[in-house]
Amino acid sequence: MNENKKINNPKKLIEEINKLLNESKNCDNKESILKEANSLAEQLVSITKVTYDEMCDTYTDLRGAEPNERDKKMWNVLLEYVKKYISTNISNVKLLDVGTGSGRDIIYASKMGYDVIGVDNSDGFIEHLNHLAIEGIIPKDSYKKSDMRKLLFENETFDVVRHNASILHMPIIGKGYMADLAISEAYRVLKPGGLIYLYVKKGDSLEFVDTNESLGGRVFQFYNYEMISDLLERNGFKVIFNTEQEGERNGSIIKWIAVIAKK
């Protein structure tokens, strides 16, 4: 096995990852196989990062200046659980928005009253956020460049960590890798009793998808409820809410799963 081999075709990468993950189920050297799968997954994630760097302006225009009605509904659901488990005084609630992109949700969360910080690993989006800060639209200290697998914050900093359509770009490899690593980082930076919110596309496969919106190809990890529950629970969380949503985009129906879990 070669952890450093390069494969330029994303779909071939996914085939190789799936092959390795199947192989790891019945072997003695599981860890070395997972390391190789993780190395290939890293290439997929890097391709997706470059895509976001290049199309961040198009993405910002397509998704609009504020959340759609479905997203606003889920913001309100999260608010209910925040008031129930953390505080009714939202100004005291520190929220981390992971994969914050254009900064739309930083602005919306601030209007709701949260003490919010957004993070993103895309250089294109960070440049966009820099412009928003210069224009005075968002505070200069309301965002930071950070990989969701290595958050640049101290332990137990936040009350809420929000992954809205962001964790879905991290393949599931296994405990300590990719999606698991992102969830374990969320656990680390959450205060005791803190909440994590995940919003992912429904399915059960790893795919490289072009949504035909001039956004290019990106890796998507699709989830069913069992998959997302297992991911959260093996990293220390207890699921306290879940629901399914449907939305139309570019003529297609997309099914989503939203989950809230408690540290």
PDB file of C-alpha atoms in Angstrom:
ATOM      1  CA  MET A   1       0.000   0.000   0.000  1.00  0.00           C
ATOM      2  CA  ASN A   2       1.118   3.536  -0.726  1.00  0.00           C
ATOM      3  CA  GLU A   3      -0.303   6.360   1.357  1.00  0.00           C
ATOM      4  CA  ASN A   4       1.315   8.981  -0.919  1.00  0.00           C
ATOM      5  CA  LYS A   5      -0.040   7.878  -4.306  1.00  0.00           C
ATOM      6  CA  LYS A   6      -1.746  10.637  -6.306  1.00  0.00           C
ATOM      7  CA  ILE A   7      -4.933  10.074  -8.284  1.00  0.00           C
ATOM      8  CA  ASN A   8      -6.207  12.993 -10.351  1.00  0.00           C
ATOM      9  CA  ASN A   9      -9.674  11.617 -11.065  1.00  0.00           C
ATOM     10  CA  PRO A  10     -12.058  12.327  -8.129  1.00  0.00           C
ATOM     11  CA  LYS A  11     -14.380   9.444  -8.990  1.00  0.00           C
ATOM     12  CA  LYS A  12     -11.409   7.085  -9.121  1.00  0.00           C
ATOM     13  CA  LEU A  13     -10.350   8.390  -5.728  1.00  0.00           C
ATOM     14  CA  ILE A  14     -13.770   7.522  -4.328  1.00  0.00           C
ATOM     15  CA  GLU A  15     -13.599   4.023  -5.844  1.00  0.00           C
ATOM     16  CA  GLU A  16     -10.230   3.461  -4.193  1.00  0.00           C
ATOM     17  CA  ILE A  17     -11.426   4.826  -0.850  1.00  0.00           C
ATOM     18  CA  ASN A  18     -14.489   2.575  -0.846  1.00  0.00           C
ATOM     19  CA  LYS A  19     -12.352  -0.402  -1.767  1.00  0.00           C
ATOM     20  CA  LEU A  20      -9.979   0.289   1.123  1.00  0.00           C
ATOM     21  CA  LEU A  21     -12.800   0.824   3.608  1.00  0.00           C
ATOM     22  CA  ASN A  22     -14.357  -2.494   2.631  1.00  0.00           C
ATOM     23  CA  GLU A  23     -10.975  -4.172   2.923  1.00  0.00           C
ATOM     24  CA  SER A  24     -10.435  -2.699   6.395  1.00  0.00           C
ATOM     25  CA  LYS A  25     -13.511  -4.448   7.797  1.00  0.00           C
ATOM     26  CA  ASN A  26     -11.912  -7.888   7.765  1.00  0.00           C
ATOM     27  CA  CYS A  27      -8.187  -7.525   8.229  1.00  0.00           C
ATOM     28  CA  ASP A  28      -5.528  -7.338  10.932  1.00  0.00           C
ATOM     29  CA  ASN A  29      -3.847  -4.172   9.636  1.00  0.00           C
ATOM     30  CA  LYS A  30      -6.965  -2.014   9.709  1.00  0.00           C
ATOM     31  CA  GLU A  31      -5.188   1.129  10.891  1.00  0.00           C
ATOM     32  CA  SER A  32      -2.685   1.182   8.029  1.00  0.00           C
ATOM     33  CA  ILE A  33      -5.520   0.736   5.517  1.00  0.00           C
ATOM     34  CA  LEU A  34      -7.494   3.582   7.083  1.00  0.00           C
ATOM     35  CA  LYS A  35      -4.411   5.795   6.881  1.00  0.00           C
ATOM     36  CA  GLU A  36      -4.170   5.099   3.164  1.00  0.00           C
ATOM     37  CA  ALA A  37      -7.882   5.800   2.694  1.00  0.00           C
ATOM     38  CA  ASN A  38      -7.450   9.042   4.641  1.00  0.00           C
ATOM     39  CA  SER A  39      -4.582  10.079   2.387  1.00  0.00           C
ATOM     40  CA  LEU A  40      -6.800   9.625  -0.669  1.00  0.00           C
ATOM     41  CA  ALA A  41      -9.659  11.447   1.042  1.00  0.00           C
ATOM     42  CA  GLU A  42      -7.287  14.340   1.699  1.00  0.00           C
ATOM     43  CA  GLN A  43      -6.893  14.703  -2.061  1.00  0.00           C
ATOM     44  CA  LEU A  44     -10.678  14.889  -2.463  1.00  0.00           C
ATOM     45  CA  VAL A  45     -10.950  17.549   0.227  1.00  0.00           C
ATOM     46  CA  SER A  46      -8.134  19.552  -1.386  1.00  0.00           C
ATOM     47  CA  ILE A  47      -9.916  19.486  -4.748  1.00  0.00           C
ATOM     48  CA  THR A  48     -13.082  20.767  -3.081  1.00  0.00           C
ATOM     49  CA  LYS A  49     -11.182  23.553  -1.319  1.00  0.00           C
ATOM     50  CA  VAL A  50      -9.724  24.743  -4.642  1.00  0.00           C
ATOM     51  CA  THR A  51     -13.231  24.675  -6.140  1.00  0.00           C
ATOM     52  CA  TYR A  52     -14.550  26.919  -3.361  1.00  0.00           C
ATOM     53  CA  ASP A  53     -11.552  29.246  -3.690  1.00  0.00           C
ATOM     54  CA  GLU A  54     -12.334  29.714  -7.369  1.00  0.00           C
ATOM     55  CA  MET A  55     -16.129  30.025  -7.278  1.00  0.00           C
ATOM     56  CA  CYS A  56     -16.748  31.832  -3.987  1.00  0.00           C
ATOM     57  CA  ASP A  57     -18.228  34.900  -5.720  1.00  0.00           C
ATOM     58  CA  THR A  58     -20.616  32.774  -7.790  1.00  0.00           C
ATOM     59  CA  TYR A  59     -21.597  30.816  -4.682  1.00  0.00           C
ATOM     60  CA  THR A  60     -22.265  34.021  -2.741  1.00  0.00           C
ATOM     61  CA  ASP A  61     -24.531  35.367  -5.497  1.00  0.00           C
ATOM     62  CA  LEU A  62     -26.443  32.082  -5.851  1.00  0.00           C
ATOM     63  CA  ARG A  63     -27.100  31.537  -2.136  1.00  0.00           C
ATOM     64  CA  GLY A  64     -28.178  35.113  -1.500  1.00  0.00           C
ATOM     65  CA  ALA A  65     -27.669  37.675   1.248  1.00  0.00           C
ATOM     66  CA  GLU A  66     -29.707  35.859   3.901  1.00  0.00           C
ATOM     67  CA  PRO A  67     -30.785  32.283   4.678  1.00  0.00           C
ATOM     68  CA  ASN A  68     -33.695  30.756   2.783  1.00  0.00           C
ATOM     69  CA  GLU A  69     -36.942  29.981   4.617  1.00  0.00           C
ATOM     70  CA  ARG A  70     -35.887  26.374   5.313  1.00  0.00           C
ATOM     71  CA  ASP A  71     -32.640  27.517   6.895  1.00  0.00           C
ATOM     72  CA  LYS A  72     -34.439  30.195   8.923  1.00  0.00           C
ATOM     73  CA  LYS A  73     -36.785  27.507  10.252  1.00  0.00           C
ATOM     74  CA  MET A  74     -33.806  25.448  11.407  1.00  0.00           C
ATOM     75  CA  TRP A  75     -32.189  28.512  12.981  1.00  0.00           C
ATOM     76  CA  ASN A  76     -35.376  28.858  15.034  1.00  0.00           C
ATOM     77  CA  VAL A  77     -35.338  25.182  16.023  1.00  0.00           C
ATOM     78  CA  LEU A  78     -31.739  25.527  17.171  1.00  0.00           C
ATOM     79  CA  LEU A  79     -32.712  28.634  19.143  1.00  0.00           C
ATOM     80  CA  GLU A  80     -35.370  26.647  21.013  1.00  0.00           C
ATOM     81  CA  TYR A  81     -32.794  24.079  22.099  1.00  0.00           C
ATOM     82  CA  VAL A  82     -30.271  26.758  23.011  1.00  0.00           C
ATOM     83  CA  LYS A  83     -32.842  28.397  25.286  1.00  0.00           C
ATOM     84  CA  LYS A  84     -33.760  25.036  26.806  1.00  0.00           C
ATOM     85  CA  TYR A  85     -30.248  23.689  27.447  1.00  0.00           C
ATOM     86  CA  ILE A  86     -27.920  26.700  27.586  1.00  0.00           C
ATOM     87  CA  SER A  87     -29.424  30.151  28.209  1.00  0.00           C
ATOM     88  CA  THR A  88     -32.434  32.290  27.445  1.00  0.00           C
ATOM     89  CA  ASN A  89     -30.060  35.253  27.179  1.00  0.00           C
ATOM     90  CA  ILE A  90     -28.742  34.683  23.656  1.00  0.00           C
ATOM     91  CA  SER A  91     -26.208  37.498  23.916  1.00  0.00           C
ATOM     92  CA  ASN A  92     -24.318  35.285  26.394  1.00  0.00           C
ATOM     93  CA  VAL A  93     -24.252  32.327  23.975  1.00  0.00           C
ATOM     94  CA  LYS A  94     -21.012  31.879  22.019  1.00  0.00           C
ATOM     95  CA  LEU A  95     -21.691  30.227  18.651  1.00  0.00           C
ATOM     96  CA  LEU A  96     -19.104  28.874  16.214  1.00  0.00           C
ATOM     97  CA  ASP A  97     -20.300  28.683  12.595  1.00  0.00           C
ATOM     98  CA  VAL A  98     -18.089  26.137  10.812  1.00  0.00           C
ATOM     99  CA  GLY A  99     -17.811  26.514   7.049  1.00  0.00           C
ATOM    100  CA  THR A 100     -19.240  30.008   7.258  1.00  0.00           C
ATOM    101  CA  GLY A 101     -18.516  30.771   3.597  1.00  0.00           C
ATOM    102  CA  SER A 102     -19.808  34.162   2.473  1.00  0.00           C
ATOM    103  CA  GLY A 103     -20.511  35.327   6.019  1.00  0.00           C
ATOM    104  CA  ARG A 104     -24.259  35.352   5.497  1.00  0.00           C
ATOM    105  CA  ASP A 105     -24.819  33.281   8.633  1.00  0.00           C
ATOM    106  CA  ILE A 106     -22.452  35.409  10.712  1.00  0.00           C
ATOM    107  CA  ILE A 107     -24.694  38.361   9.922  1.00  0.00           C
ATOM    108  CA  TYR A 108     -27.907  36.418  10.568  1.00  0.00           C
ATOM    109  CA  ALA A 109     -26.674  34.909  13.852  1.00  0.00           C
ATOM    110  CA  SER A 110     -25.582  38.354  15.024  1.00  0.00           C
ATOM    111  CA  LYS A 111     -29.046  39.735  14.283  1.00  0.00           C
ATOM    112  CA  MET A 112     -30.523  36.905  16.360  1.00  0.00           C
ATOM    113  CA  GLY A 113     -28.324  38.052  19.228  1.00  0.00           C
ATOM    114  CA  TYR A 114     -25.607  35.398  19.309  1.00  0.00           C
ATOM    115  CA  ASP A 115     -21.966  36.124  20.087  1.00  0.00           C
ATOM    116  CA  VAL A 116     -20.823  34.491  16.829  1.00  0.00           C
ATOM    117  CA  ILE A 117     -17.529  33.618  15.160  1.00  0.00           C
ATOM    118  CA  GLY A 118     -17.345  31.984  11.734  1.00  0.00           C
ATOM    119  CA  VAL A 119     -14.519  29.843  10.382  1.00  0.00           C
ATOM    120  CA  ASP A 120     -13.727  28.703   6.872  1.00  0.00           C
ATOM    121  CA  ASN A 121     -10.729  27.099   5.191  1.00  0.00           C
ATOM    122  CA  SER A 122     -11.308  28.631   1.743  1.00  0.00           C
ATOM    123  CA  ASP A 123      -8.878  31.412   0.863  1.00  0.00           C
ATOM    124  CA  GLY A 124     -11.494  32.820  -1.504  1.00  0.00           C
ATOM    125  CA  PHE A 125     -14.128  33.093   1.198  1.00  0.00           C
ATOM    126  CA  ILE A 126     -11.654  34.520   3.719  1.00  0.00           C
ATOM    127  CA  GLU A 127     -10.811  37.257   1.213  1.00  0.00           C
ATOM    128  CA  HIS A 128     -14.553  37.901   0.815  1.00  0.00           C
ATOM    129  CA  LEU A 129     -14.963  38.128   4.608  1.00  0.00           C
ATOM    130  CA  ASN A 130     -12.021  40.531   4.760  1.00  0.00           C
ATOM    131  CA  HIS A 131     -13.893  42.848   2.380  1.00  0.00           C
ATOM    132  CA  LEU A 132     -17.043  42.626   4.510  1.00  0.00           C
ATOM    133  CA  ALA A 133     -15.010  43.569   7.576  1.00  0.00           C
ATOM    134  CA  ILE A 134     -13.373  46.517   5.793  1.00  0.00           C
ATOM    135  CA  GLU A 135     -16.828  47.735   4.749  1.00  0.00           C
ATOM    136  CA  GLY A 136     -18.035  47.428   8.347  1.00  0.00           C
ATOM    137  CA  ILE A 137     -20.657  44.788   7.508  1.00  0.00           C
ATOM    138  CA  ILE A 138     -19.169  42.273   9.951  1.00  0.00           C
ATOM    139  CA  PRO A 139     -16.728  42.839  12.849  1.00  0.00           C
ATOM    140  CA  LYS A 140     -13.057  42.111  12.168  1.00  0.00           C
ATOM    141  CA  ASP A 141     -12.985  39.595  15.000  1.00  0.00           C
ATOM    142  CA  SER A 142     -16.086  37.691  13.837  1.00  0.00           C
ATOM    143  CA  TYR A 143     -14.259  35.223  11.553  1.00  0.00           C
ATOM    144  CA  LYS A 144     -11.067  33.257  11.264  1.00  0.00           C
ATOM    145  CA  LYS A 145      -9.395  30.973   8.739  1.00  0.00           C
ATOM    146  CA  SER A 146      -9.412  27.480  10.215  1.00  0.00           C
ATOM    147  CA  ASP A 147      -9.760  23.865   9.112  1.00  0.00           C
ATOM    148  CA  MET A 148     -12.720  22.190  10.823  1.00  0.00           C
ATOM    149  CA  ARG A 149     -10.396  19.295  11.732  1.00  0.00           C
ATOM    150  CA  LYS A 150      -8.026  21.601  13.624  1.00  0.00           C
ATOM    151  CA  LEU A 151      -9.979  24.489  15.096  1.00  0.00           C
ATOM    152  CA  LEU A 152      -7.822  27.364  16.295  1.00  0.00           C
ATOM    153  CA  PHE A 153      -9.585  27.815  19.611  1.00  0.00           C
ATOM    154  CA  GLU A 154      -9.009  26.780  23.216  1.00  0.00           C
ATOM    155  CA  ASN A 155     -10.870  23.890  24.829  1.00  0.00           C
ATOM    156  CA  GLU A 156     -14.428  24.638  26.003  1.00  0.00           C
ATOM    157  CA  THR A 157     -14.701  28.012  24.257  1.00  0.00           C
ATOM    158  CA  PHE A 158     -18.184  27.771  22.699  1.00  0.00           C
ATOM    159  CA  ASP A 159     -21.743  26.974  23.728  1.00  0.00           C
ATOM    160  CA  VAL A 160     -22.833  25.958  20.218  1.00  0.00           C
ATOM    161  CA  VAL A 161     -21.004  24.620  17.165  1.00  0.00           C
ATOM    162  CA  ARG A 162     -22.948  24.805  13.910  1.00  0.00           C
ATOM    163  CA  HIS A 163     -22.083  22.711  10.836  1.00  0.00           C
ATOM    164  CA  ASN A 164     -24.624  23.863   8.256  1.00  0.00           C
ATOM    165  CA  ALA A 165     -23.911  21.970   5.000  1.00  0.00           C
ATOM    166  CA  SER A 166     -20.193  21.901   5.824  1.00  0.00           C
ATOM    167  CA  ILE A 167     -19.361  18.558   7.476  1.00  0.00           C
ATOM    168  CA  LEU A 168     -20.840  16.954   4.348  1.00  0.00           C
ATOM    169  CA  HIS A 169     -17.622  17.804   2.490  1.00  0.00           C
ATOM    170  CA  MET A 170     -15.632  15.520   4.824  1.00  0.00           C
ATOM    171  CA  PRO A 171     -15.637  11.804   3.915  1.00  0.00           C
ATOM    172  CA  ILE A 172     -16.318   9.259   6.634  1.00  0.00           C
ATOM    173  CA  ILE A 173     -13.138   7.206   7.048  1.00  0.00           C
ATOM    174  CA  GLY A 174     -13.196   6.171  10.689  1.00  0.00           C
ATOM    175  CA  LYS A 175     -12.489   7.278  14.220  1.00  0.00           C
ATOM    176  CA  GLY A 176      -9.775   9.948  14.232  1.00  0.00           C
ATOM    177  CA  TYR A 177     -10.026  10.777  10.522  1.00  0.00           C
ATOM    178  CA  MET A 178     -11.836  13.329   8.345  1.00  0.00           C
ATOM    179  CA  ALA A 179     -15.491  13.716   9.462  1.00  0.00           C
ATOM    180  CA  ASP A 180     -14.753  12.056  12.814  1.00  0.00           C
ATOM    181  CA  LEU A 181     -11.852  14.414  13.403  1.00  0.00           C
ATOM    182  CA  ALA A 182     -14.059  17.432  12.671  1.00  0.00           C
ATOM    183  CA  ILE A 183     -16.691  16.194  15.133  1.00  0.00           C
ATOM    184  CA  SER A 184     -14.087  15.482  17.817  1.00  0.00           C
ATOM    185  CA  GLU A 185     -12.748  19.024  17.373  1.00  0.00           C
ATOM    186  CA  ALA A 186     -16.260  20.395  17.830  1.00  0.00           C
ATOM    187  CA  TYR A 187     -16.513  18.354  21.028  1.00  0.00           C
ATOM    188  CA  ARG A 188     -13.187  19.754  22.247  1.00  0.00           C
ATOM    189  CA  VAL A 189     -14.109  23.413  21.769  1.00  0.00           C
ATOM    190  CA  LEU A 190     -17.612  23.037  23.222  1.00  0.00           C
ATOM    191  CA  LYS A 191     -18.291  23.767  26.864  1.00  0.00           C
ATOM    192  CA  PRO A 192     -19.786  20.947  28.970  1.00  0.00           C
ATOM    193  CA  GLY A 193     -23.434  20.625  27.990  1.00  0.00           C
ATOM    194  CA  GLY A 194     -22.838  22.489  24.733  1.00  0.00           C
ATOM    195  CA  LEU A 195     -24.756  21.754  21.530  1.00  0.00           C
ATOM    196  CA  ILE A 196     -23.690  20.769  18.036  1.00  0.00           C
ATOM    197  CA  TYR A 197     -25.943  21.275  15.013  1.00  0.00           C
ATOM    198  CA  LEU A 198     -25.406  19.333  11.774  1.00  0.00           C
ATOM    199  CA  TYR A 199     -27.231  19.791   8.480  1.00  0.00           C
ATOM    200  CA  VAL A 200     -26.359  17.244   5.792  1.00  0.00           C
ATOM    201  CA  LYS A 201     -27.698  15.811   2.550  1.00  0.00           C
ATOM    202  CA  LYS A 202     -29.613  12.563   2.894  1.00  0.00           C
ATOM    203  CA  GLY A 203     -28.205   9.379   1.366  1.00  0.00           C
ATOM    204  CA  ASP A 204     -25.608   6.770   2.211  1.00  0.00           C
ATOM    205  CA  SER A 205     -22.688   7.234  -0.170  1.00  0.00           C
ATOM    206  CA  LEU A 206     -19.568   9.259  -0.908  1.00  0.00           C
ATOM    207  CA  GLU A 207     -19.818  11.076  -4.234  1.00  0.00           C
ATOM    208  CA  PHE A 208     -18.133  13.752  -6.316  1.00  0.00           C
ATOM    209  CA  VAL A 209     -20.930  15.976  -7.587  1.00  0.00           C
ATOM    210  CA  ASP A 210     -21.320  18.893  -9.959  1.00  0.00           C
ATOM    211  CA  THR A 211     -24.679  20.454  -9.054  1.00  0.00           C
ATOM    212  CA  ASN A 212     -24.829  22.225 -12.440  1.00  0.00           C
ATOM    213  CA  GLU A 213     -24.926  25.676 -10.861  1.00  0.00           C
ATOM    214  CA  SER A 214     -21.554  26.836 -12.236  1.00  0.00           C
ATOM    215  CA  LEU A 215     -20.013  25.830  -8.900  1.00  0.00           C
ATOM    216  CA  GLY A 216     -17.776  23.031 -10.163  1.00  0.00           C
ATOM    217  CA  GLY A 217     -17.311  19.557  -8.719  1.00  0.00           C
ATOM    218  CA  ARG A 218     -17.186  18.982  -4.958  1.00  0.00           C
ATOM    219  CA  VAL A 219     -17.000  15.951  -2.718  1.00  0.00           C
ATOM    220  CA  PHE A 220     -20.196  15.146  -0.793  1.00  0.00           C
ATOM    221  CA  GLN A 221     -20.605  12.647   2.007  1.00  0.00           C
ATOM    222  CA  PHE A 222     -24.290  11.730   2.093  1.00  0.00           C
ATOM    223  CA  TYR A 223     -25.818  10.535   5.368  1.00  0.00           C
ATOM    224  CA  ASN A 224     -28.710   8.490   6.610  1.00  0.00           C
ATOM    225  CA  TYR A 225     -29.837   8.913  10.215  1.00  0.00           C
ATOM    226  CA  GLU A 226     -27.906   5.871  11.459  1.00  0.00           C
ATOM    227  CA  MET A 227     -24.666   7.138   9.925  1.00  0.00           C
ATOM    228  CA  ILE A 228     -24.918  10.609  11.417  1.00  0.00           C
ATOM    229  CA  SER A 229     -25.952   9.246  14.824  1.00  0.00           C
ATOM    230  CA  ASP A 230     -23.013   6.831  14.864  1.00  0.00           C
ATOM    231  CA  LEU A 231     -20.632   9.633  13.882  1.00  0.00           C
ATOM    232  CA  LEU A 232     -21.814  11.841  16.739  1.00  0.00           C
ATOM    233  CA  GLU A 233     -22.108   9.161  19.401  1.00  0.00           C
ATOM    234  CA  ARG A 234     -18.680   7.610  18.838  1.00  0.00           C
ATOM    235  CA  ASN A 235     -17.223  11.081  19.352  1.00  0.00           C
ATOM    236  CA  GLY A 236     -18.964  11.673  22.674  1.00  0.00           C
ATOM    237  CA  PHE A 237     -22.258  13.345  21.732  1.00  0.00           C
ATOM    238  CA  LYS A 238     -25.846  12.391  22.564  1.00  0.00           C
ATOM    239  CA  VAL A 239     -28.446  13.117  19.862  1.00  0.00           C
ATOM    240  CA  ILE A 240     -31.420  15.072  21.245  1.00  0.00           C
ATOM    241  CA  PHE A 241     -33.193  16.132  18.033  1.00  0.00           C
ATOM    242  CA  ASN A 242     -33.432  15.099  14.397  1.00  0.00           C
ATOM    243  CA  THR A 243     -35.676  15.926  11.465  1.00  0.00           C
ATOM    244  CA  GLU A 244     -35.763  15.647   7.685  1.00  0.00           C
ATOM    245  CA  GLN A 245     -36.308  18.465   5.215  1.00  0.00           C
ATOM    246  CA  GLU A 246     -36.838  18.785   1.473  1.00  0.00           C
ATOM    247  CA  GLY A 247     -35.801  21.640  -0.750  1.00  0.00           C
ATOM    248  CA  GLU A 248     -35.743  22.381  -4.451  1.00  0.00           C
ATOM    249  CA  ARG A 249     -32.579  23.576  -6.119  1.00  0.00           C
ATOM    250  CA  ASN A 250     -31.937  23.977  -9.806  1.00  0.00           C
ATOM    251  CA  GLY A 251     -34.997  21.887 -10.631  1.00  0.00           C
ATOM    252  CA  SER A 252     -34.056  18.987  -8.347  1.00  0.00           C
ATOM    253  CA  ILE A 253     -35.435  17.919  -4.975  1.00  0.00           C
ATOM    254  CA  ILE A 254     -32.768  17.646  -2.290  1.00  0.00           C
ATOM    255  CA  LYS A 255     -33.422  15.796   0.951  1.00  0.00           C
ATOM    256  CA  TRP A 256     -31.675  16.977   4.101  1.00  0.00           C
ATOM    257  CA  ILE A 257     -31.193  15.711   7.650  1.00  0.00           C
ATOM    258  CA  ALA A 258     -30.816  18.105  10.574  1.00  0.00           C
ATOM    259  CA  VAL A 259     -29.499  16.873  13.916  1.00  0.00           C
ATOM    260  CA  ILE A 260     -28.811  18.535  17.254  1.00  0.00           C
ATOM    261  CA  ALA A 261     -26.641  16.713  19.809  1.00  0.00           C
ATOM    262  CA  LYS A 262     -25.434  17.515  23.287  1.00  0.00           C
ATOM    263  CA  LYS A 263     -21.941  17.214  24.758  1.00  0.00           C
TER     264      LYS A 263
END
